[in-house]
Short mmCIF file of C-alpha atoms and ligand atoms in Angstrom, two decimals:
data_model
loop_
_atom_site.label_atom_id
_atom_site.label_comp_id
_atom_site.label_asym_id
_atom_site.label_seq_id
_atom_site.Cartn_x
_atom_site.Cartn_y
_atom_site.Cartn_z
CA MET A 26 8.93 1.05 -15.99
CA LYS A 27 6.18 0.03 -18.36
CA ILE A 28 3.20 -1.48 -16.57
CA SER A 29 2.15 -3.49 -19.58
CA GLY A 30 3.45 -7.06 -19.59
CA ARG A 31 4.65 -6.99 -15.96
CA THR A 32 3.21 -8.45 -12.77
CA PHE A 33 2.66 -6.33 -9.65
CA VAL A 34 2.05 -7.70 -6.15
CA VAL A 35 -0.58 -5.69 -4.25
CA SER A 36 -1.35 -6.49 -0.61
CA GLY A 37 -4.67 -5.17 0.68
CA GLY A 38 -5.63 -5.39 -2.99
CA ALA A 39 -9.23 -6.45 -2.31
CA SER A 40 -10.36 -3.06 -0.99
CA GLY A 41 -9.90 0.70 -1.06
CA LEU A 42 -6.56 2.11 -2.18
CA GLY A 43 -5.00 -1.28 -2.98
CA ARG A 44 -8.03 -2.29 -5.02
CA ALA A 45 -7.80 0.93 -7.09
CA CYS A 46 -4.12 0.15 -7.77
CA VAL A 47 -5.04 -3.36 -8.95
CA GLN A 48 -7.71 -1.94 -11.28
CA THR A 49 -5.35 0.70 -12.68
CA ILE A 50 -2.55 -1.82 -13.24
CA CYS A 51 -4.87 -4.20 -15.10
CA ALA A 52 -6.41 -1.34 -17.12
CA SER A 53 -2.85 -0.39 -18.16
CA GLY A 54 -2.10 -3.87 -19.53
CA GLY A 55 -0.35 -5.15 -16.42
CA HIS A 56 -1.02 -8.20 -14.27
CA ALA A 57 -1.89 -8.06 -10.57
CA ALA A 58 -1.44 -10.56 -7.76
CA ILE A 59 -4.05 -9.56 -5.17
CA LEU A 60 -3.02 -10.52 -1.62
CA ASP A 61 -5.63 -10.04 1.06
CA MET A 62 -7.38 -11.69 4.00
CA ASN A 63 -10.77 -10.83 2.52
CA GLU A 64 -11.23 -13.87 0.28
CA ASP A 65 -14.73 -13.01 -0.99
CA GLN A 66 -13.82 -9.52 -2.15
CA GLY A 67 -10.43 -10.59 -3.48
CA GLN A 68 -11.84 -13.49 -5.53
CA ALA A 69 -14.69 -11.33 -6.84
CA LEU A 70 -12.26 -8.62 -8.00
CA ALA A 71 -9.97 -11.13 -9.71
CA SER A 72 -12.94 -12.74 -11.53
CA GLU A 73 -14.21 -9.33 -12.65
CA LEU A 74 -10.79 -8.37 -14.05
CA ASN A 75 -10.25 -11.78 -15.66
CA ASN A 76 -13.61 -11.46 -17.47
CA THR A 77 -12.31 -8.35 -19.21
CA SER A 78 -8.72 -9.47 -19.64
CA PRO A 79 -8.18 -13.22 -19.10
CA ASN A 80 -5.50 -14.24 -16.59
CA SER A 81 -4.64 -10.62 -15.74
CA ALA A 82 -5.37 -11.02 -12.01
CA LYS A 83 -4.89 -13.70 -9.40
CA PHE A 84 -6.21 -13.65 -5.85
CA LEU A 85 -4.08 -15.23 -3.13
CA PRO A 86 -5.33 -15.38 0.46
CA CYS A 87 -2.62 -13.92 2.65
CA ASP A 88 -2.16 -12.54 6.15
CA VAL A 89 0.78 -10.17 5.87
CA SER A 90 1.45 -10.40 9.61
CA SER A 91 2.47 -14.04 9.09
CA THR A 92 5.82 -14.83 7.46
CA SER A 93 4.68 -18.30 6.38
CA SER A 94 1.44 -16.98 4.88
CA ILE A 95 3.48 -14.50 2.79
CA ALA A 96 5.89 -17.28 1.79
CA ASP A 97 2.99 -19.41 0.47
CA ALA A 98 1.59 -16.47 -1.50
CA VAL A 99 5.00 -15.54 -2.95
CA ALA A 100 5.61 -19.13 -4.10
CA ALA A 101 2.23 -19.09 -5.86
CA ILE A 102 3.00 -15.70 -7.47
CA VAL A 103 6.33 -16.98 -8.81
CA SER A 104 4.58 -20.00 -10.39
CA TRP A 105 1.89 -17.75 -11.83
CA THR A 106 4.45 -15.43 -13.48
CA GLN A 107 6.14 -18.49 -15.00
CA GLU A 108 2.78 -19.65 -16.35
CA THR A 109 1.82 -16.25 -17.81
CA GLY A 110 5.33 -15.27 -18.94
CA LYS A 111 4.75 -11.83 -17.34
CA PRO A 112 7.72 -11.12 -15.06
CA LEU A 113 7.47 -9.29 -11.76
CA GLY A 114 7.64 -5.49 -12.00
CA GLY A 115 6.83 -4.26 -8.53
CA ILE A 116 5.39 -4.56 -5.05
CA ILE A 117 2.68 -2.37 -3.53
CA PRO A 118 2.21 -3.33 0.14
CA ALA A 119 -1.08 -1.52 0.82
CA ALA A 120 -2.58 -3.78 3.50
CA GLY A 121 -3.13 -1.74 6.64
CA VAL A 122 -5.26 -1.28 9.74
CA GLY A 123 -6.12 1.62 12.06
CA ASN A 124 -7.12 0.49 15.59
CA PRO A 125 -6.93 3.80 17.49
CA GLY A 126 -6.07 3.97 21.20
CA LEU A 127 -4.75 6.67 23.55
CA ILE A 128 -1.37 5.91 25.08
CA LEU A 129 -2.96 6.77 28.45
CA ASP A 130 -6.72 7.13 28.84
CA LYS A 131 -8.59 9.28 31.36
CA ASN A 132 -8.84 6.32 33.76
CA LEU A 133 -5.03 6.04 33.71
CA ARG A 134 -5.12 2.85 31.67
CA ALA A 135 -2.10 2.62 29.36
CA VAL A 136 -2.50 1.35 25.83
CA ASP A 137 -2.67 -2.41 25.48
CA MET A 138 0.48 -3.87 23.83
CA GLU A 139 -1.63 -6.45 22.01
CA SER A 140 -3.32 -3.65 20.13
CA VAL A 141 0.04 -1.94 19.41
CA ASP A 142 1.54 -5.22 18.17
CA PHE A 143 -1.50 -5.80 15.95
CA VAL A 144 -1.04 -2.45 14.17
CA LEU A 145 2.76 -2.70 13.91
CA GLY A 146 2.50 -6.36 12.83
CA ILE A 147 0.40 -5.51 9.79
CA ASN A 148 1.42 -1.96 8.84
CA LEU A 149 5.16 -2.16 9.51
CA ARG A 150 6.26 -5.79 9.85
CA GLY A 151 3.79 -6.91 7.17
CA THR A 152 5.02 -4.26 4.73
CA LEU A 153 8.69 -5.05 5.32
CA ASP A 154 8.20 -8.83 5.27
CA LEU A 155 6.23 -8.84 2.02
CA VAL A 156 8.79 -6.59 0.32
CA ARG A 157 11.64 -8.71 1.73
CA GLN A 158 10.17 -11.96 0.45
CA VAL A 159 9.32 -10.72 -3.06
CA LEU A 160 12.62 -8.87 -3.61
CA PRO A 161 14.88 -11.86 -4.44
CA HIS A 162 12.46 -12.75 -7.26
CA LEU A 163 12.17 -9.15 -8.49
CA ALA A 164 15.95 -8.72 -8.49
CA ALA A 165 16.29 -11.88 -10.60
CA VAL A 166 14.18 -10.40 -13.44
CA SER A 167 16.18 -9.36 -16.51
CA PRO A 168 15.68 -5.69 -17.40
CA ALA A 169 14.04 -5.00 -20.77
CA ALA A 170 16.66 -5.02 -23.56
CA SER A 171 15.49 -1.55 -24.65
CA ASP A 172 15.92 -0.08 -21.13
CA GLU A 173 19.11 1.96 -20.96
CA ASP A 174 18.86 2.26 -17.16
CA GLY A 175 18.51 -1.47 -16.49
CA GLU A 176 15.46 -1.04 -14.27
CA ARG A 177 14.15 -4.19 -12.63
CA GLY A 178 11.26 -2.92 -10.59
CA VAL A 179 9.71 -0.61 -8.04
CA VAL A 180 8.46 -0.84 -4.46
CA ILE A 181 5.64 1.58 -3.63
CA MET A 182 4.83 1.65 0.07
CA VAL A 183 1.86 3.32 1.76
CA ALA A 184 2.45 5.64 4.73
CA SER A 185 -0.11 8.23 5.87
CA ALA A 186 -0.43 11.88 6.86
CA ALA A 187 -0.29 10.38 10.38
CA ALA A 188 3.43 9.78 9.80
CA PHE A 189 3.81 13.56 10.13
CA GLU A 190 0.74 14.79 12.05
CA GLY A 191 -0.56 11.85 14.06
CA GLN A 192 -3.76 12.72 15.86
CA MET A 193 -4.80 11.83 19.39
CA GLY A 194 -5.17 8.08 19.66
CA GLN A 195 -2.81 7.41 16.77
CA VAL A 196 0.42 6.58 18.61
CA ALA A 197 0.62 3.02 17.23
CA TYR A 198 -0.66 3.92 13.76
CA ALA A 199 1.66 6.95 13.51
CA ALA A 200 4.60 4.82 14.69
CA SER A 201 3.88 2.25 11.98
CA LYS A 202 3.46 4.82 9.20
CA GLY A 203 6.42 6.95 10.36
CA ALA A 204 8.55 3.82 10.22
CA VAL A 205 7.36 3.05 6.69
CA ALA A 206 8.26 6.61 5.63
CA SER A 207 11.68 6.28 7.31
CA MET A 208 12.44 2.99 5.53
CA THR A 209 12.03 4.60 2.12
CA LEU A 210 15.48 6.14 1.61
CA PRO A 211 17.62 3.35 3.11
CA MET A 212 15.64 0.79 1.13
CA ALA A 213 16.17 2.78 -2.08
CA ARG A 214 19.89 2.97 -1.29
CA ASP A 215 20.10 -0.79 -0.62
CA LEU A 216 18.27 -1.62 -3.84
CA SER A 217 19.85 0.83 -6.28
CA ARG A 218 22.50 -1.71 -7.29
CA PHE A 219 19.66 -3.95 -8.51
CA GLY A 220 17.86 -1.23 -10.46
CA ILE A 221 14.92 -1.31 -8.05
CA ARG A 222 13.35 1.98 -6.91
CA VAL A 223 11.42 2.73 -3.71
CA VAL A 224 8.68 5.35 -3.41
CA THR A 225 6.25 5.90 -0.51
CA VAL A 226 2.91 7.67 -0.80
CA ALA A 227 1.49 9.34 2.33
CA PRO A 228 -2.23 10.00 1.81
CA SER A 229 -4.52 12.11 3.98
CA MET A 230 -8.12 10.97 4.27
CA PHE A 231 -9.30 8.88 1.31
CA GLU A 232 -12.65 7.19 0.76
CA SER A 233 -12.29 3.48 1.59
CA ASN A 234 -13.58 0.83 3.99
CA MET A 235 -11.14 2.21 6.57
CA THR A 236 -12.85 5.60 6.57
CA ALA A 237 -16.42 4.57 5.61
CA HIS A 238 -17.59 4.39 9.23
CA LEU A 239 -16.32 7.77 10.44
CA SER A 240 -19.03 9.76 12.22
CA ASP A 241 -20.51 12.91 10.70
CA LYS A 242 -18.81 14.92 13.48
CA VAL A 243 -15.39 13.57 12.51
CA ARG A 244 -16.10 14.10 8.79
CA THR A 245 -17.09 17.73 9.44
CA GLY A 246 -13.95 18.23 11.56
CA LEU A 247 -11.80 16.74 8.83
CA LYS A 248 -13.37 18.98 6.23
CA LYS A 249 -12.34 22.03 8.26
CA ALA A 250 -8.72 20.83 8.15
CA MET A 251 -8.82 20.49 4.37
CA GLU A 252 -7.58 23.22 2.06
CA PHE A 253 -8.29 22.40 -1.57
CA PRO A 254 -10.07 20.30 -2.61
CA ALA A 255 -12.28 20.24 0.51
CA ARG A 256 -13.17 16.56 0.24
CA PRO A 257 -11.59 13.20 0.94
CA GLY A 258 -9.39 11.79 -1.81
CA ARG A 259 -10.72 9.15 -4.18
CA PRO A 260 -9.01 5.77 -4.49
CA GLU A 261 -8.47 6.35 -8.22
CA GLU A 262 -6.54 9.55 -7.40
CA PHE A 263 -4.24 7.50 -5.17
CA ALA A 264 -3.84 4.87 -7.91
CA SER A 265 -3.04 7.58 -10.45
CA LEU A 266 -0.01 8.65 -8.37
CA VAL A 267 1.04 5.02 -7.96
CA LYS A 268 0.88 4.61 -11.76
CA GLN A 269 3.14 7.63 -12.17
CA ALA A 270 5.52 6.24 -9.53
CA ILE A 271 5.74 2.99 -11.51
CA GLU A 272 6.30 4.76 -14.82
CA ASN A 273 8.63 7.61 -13.84
CA VAL A 274 12.14 6.26 -13.30
CA MET A 275 13.34 9.49 -11.65
CA LEU A 276 11.01 9.01 -8.66
CA ASN A 277 13.12 7.21 -6.07
CA GLY A 278 13.84 7.34 -2.34
CA VAL A 279 11.05 9.82 -1.71
CA VAL A 280 7.90 10.09 0.42
CA ILE A 281 5.16 11.93 -1.45
CA ARG A 282 2.28 13.47 0.48
CA LEU A 283 -1.05 13.18 -1.31
CA ASP A 284 -3.27 15.42 0.76
CA GLY A 285 -4.51 18.59 -0.97
CA ALA A 286 -2.50 20.61 1.64
CA THR A 287 -4.50 19.12 4.55
CA ARG A 288 -2.65 19.21 7.88
CA MET A 289 -4.34 17.07 10.50
CA PRO A 290 -5.19 18.81 13.81
CA SER A 291 -4.64 17.16 17.20
CA LYS A 292 -8.26 16.04 17.43
CA LEU A 293 -11.52 16.47 15.55
N1 LIG B 12 -8.17 5.59 3.55
C1 LIG B 12 -7.42 6.50 4.13
O1 LIG B 12 -7.88 7.59 4.48
C2 LIG B 12 -5.94 6.25 4.34
C3 LIG B 12 -5.14 7.33 4.69
C4 LIG B 12 -3.78 7.12 4.90
C5 LIG B 12 -3.24 5.87 4.72
N2 LIG B 12 -4.04 4.82 4.39
C6 LIG B 12 -3.41 3.51 4.22
O2 LIG B 12 -3.75 2.98 2.97
C7 LIG B 12 -3.70 1.56 3.03
C8 LIG B 12 -4.99 1.00 2.44
O3 LIG B 12 -6.07 1.34 3.30
P1 LIG B 12 -7.55 1.56 2.77
O4 LIG B 12 -7.97 2.90 3.18
O5 LIG B 12 -7.66 1.17 1.35
O6 LIG B 12 -8.32 0.53 3.74
P2 LIG B 12 -9.28 -0.69 3.41
O7 LIG B 12 -9.73 -1.15 4.76
O8 LIG B 12 -10.31 -0.32 2.40
O9 LIG B 12 -8.31 -1.78 2.77
C9 LIG B 12 -7.32 -2.43 3.51
C10 LIG B 12 -7.22 -3.86 3.01
O10 LIG B 12 -6.17 -4.49 3.75
C11 LIG B 12 -6.58 -5.81 4.06
N3 LIG B 12 -5.86 -6.31 5.22
C12 LIG B 12 -5.98 -5.91 6.52
N4 LIG B 12 -5.18 -6.65 7.29
C13 LIG B 12 -4.54 -7.53 6.49
C14 LIG B 12 -3.58 -8.55 6.71
N5 LIG B 12 -3.13 -8.84 7.94
N6 LIG B 12 -3.12 -9.25 5.64
C15 LIG B 12 -3.59 -8.99 4.40
N7 LIG B 12 -4.51 -8.04 4.12
C16 LIG B 12 -4.98 -7.32 5.16
C17 LIG B 12 -8.09 -5.69 4.33
O11 LIG B 12 -8.73 -6.94 4.21
C18 LIG B 12 -8.50 -4.69 3.25
O12 LIG B 12 -8.88 -5.36 2.07
C19 LIG B 12 -3.46 1.21 4.50
O13 LIG B 12 -2.10 0.93 4.68
C20 LIG B 12 -3.86 2.48 5.23
O14 LIG B 12 -3.19 2.60 6.46
C21 LIG B 12 -5.38 4.98 4.18
#
C-alpha cells in the first residue's frame, strides 16, 4: 500500500514508537490521526507536522481503554478524512503501558487485579477495540484502481519481546503482549476477504518515555543480554519496519521480532 494520500490512525502517537510512526507517515506523504491521552504532546506534534505539510496530522484526545472515547475519536477521524479527501489506509495501535508487578511477592501478597486490568485494558482491550472500531470504515474504502490485489489497508499491532521472554514482574504485560501476538493470524484470516492485512511488530528495548527512567543497573543488565547492535533500538528504526509493513503487500499474518537477537533473561 502506498502511504502517500492515505490516512493512518496511530494510538500512542504522541510519544516514542507511535510518534516515530506518525513522523514517518507524514514524511512519506501520508496523513496521521494521532490518538493519545497526552494532549500537550499530541497537539504540539500535530502543529509541528502541519507547519511543514498543512492538514497532514490531526490530534484527537483518546483513552483507548474506553470504548466511548474511541468511538468519539473514530467519528472525528471519519469526518477529517472526508474533509481532506485522504481515505483511511491503516491502523497502528501503539498505545501501551508497563506497570510491573510480581504475581506473588516475598511477603506473599498476590498481584493486585486492578493493576492487571489496567495493563490488559490498554494493551490488549485497547488495541482490539480501536482496531474493531476503525475496521468498518477501512473496509468501506475503495481499493486504488491501479491495485491488482484490491488492497484496502493494513493493521500493524505492537507486541513486545515480553510476548516470548517475559521477565520477572511481567506477568500482566507479557499476557497482554502475548495475546496481541496471538491475535495476528486469526485477524489476518478474518480480514483477508476485505483486502486488509495484519502484521505485528515485537520490539525488544527501544528508547522512549517507557524506558527513559530505567536505572543504570537495569540498562547495564540489558546491554549484557544484547547481541548486535549492543544498544537499545531507536524509534525511527521501529518506524522504518512499520513503513515496510505498510508498503509490502506480502507481509501478512506474521509477528516480526525487532530485537537485534536480544533474548531477555529472567531478571536484570
Ligand atoms: N520502548 C520499548 O522498549 C518497548 C518495547 C516493546 C514494546 N513496546 C510497546 O510499544 C508501544 C509504544 O511504547 P513506547 O515505548 O513508545 O512508550 P511511550 O510511553 O513513549 O508511549 C506510549 C504512549 O501511549 C500513550 N497512552 C498510554 N495509555 C494510553 C491510553 N489509555 N489511551 C491512549 N494513549 C495512551 C501515552 O500517553 C504515550 O504517549 C507500547 O505498546 C509498548 O508496550 C515498547
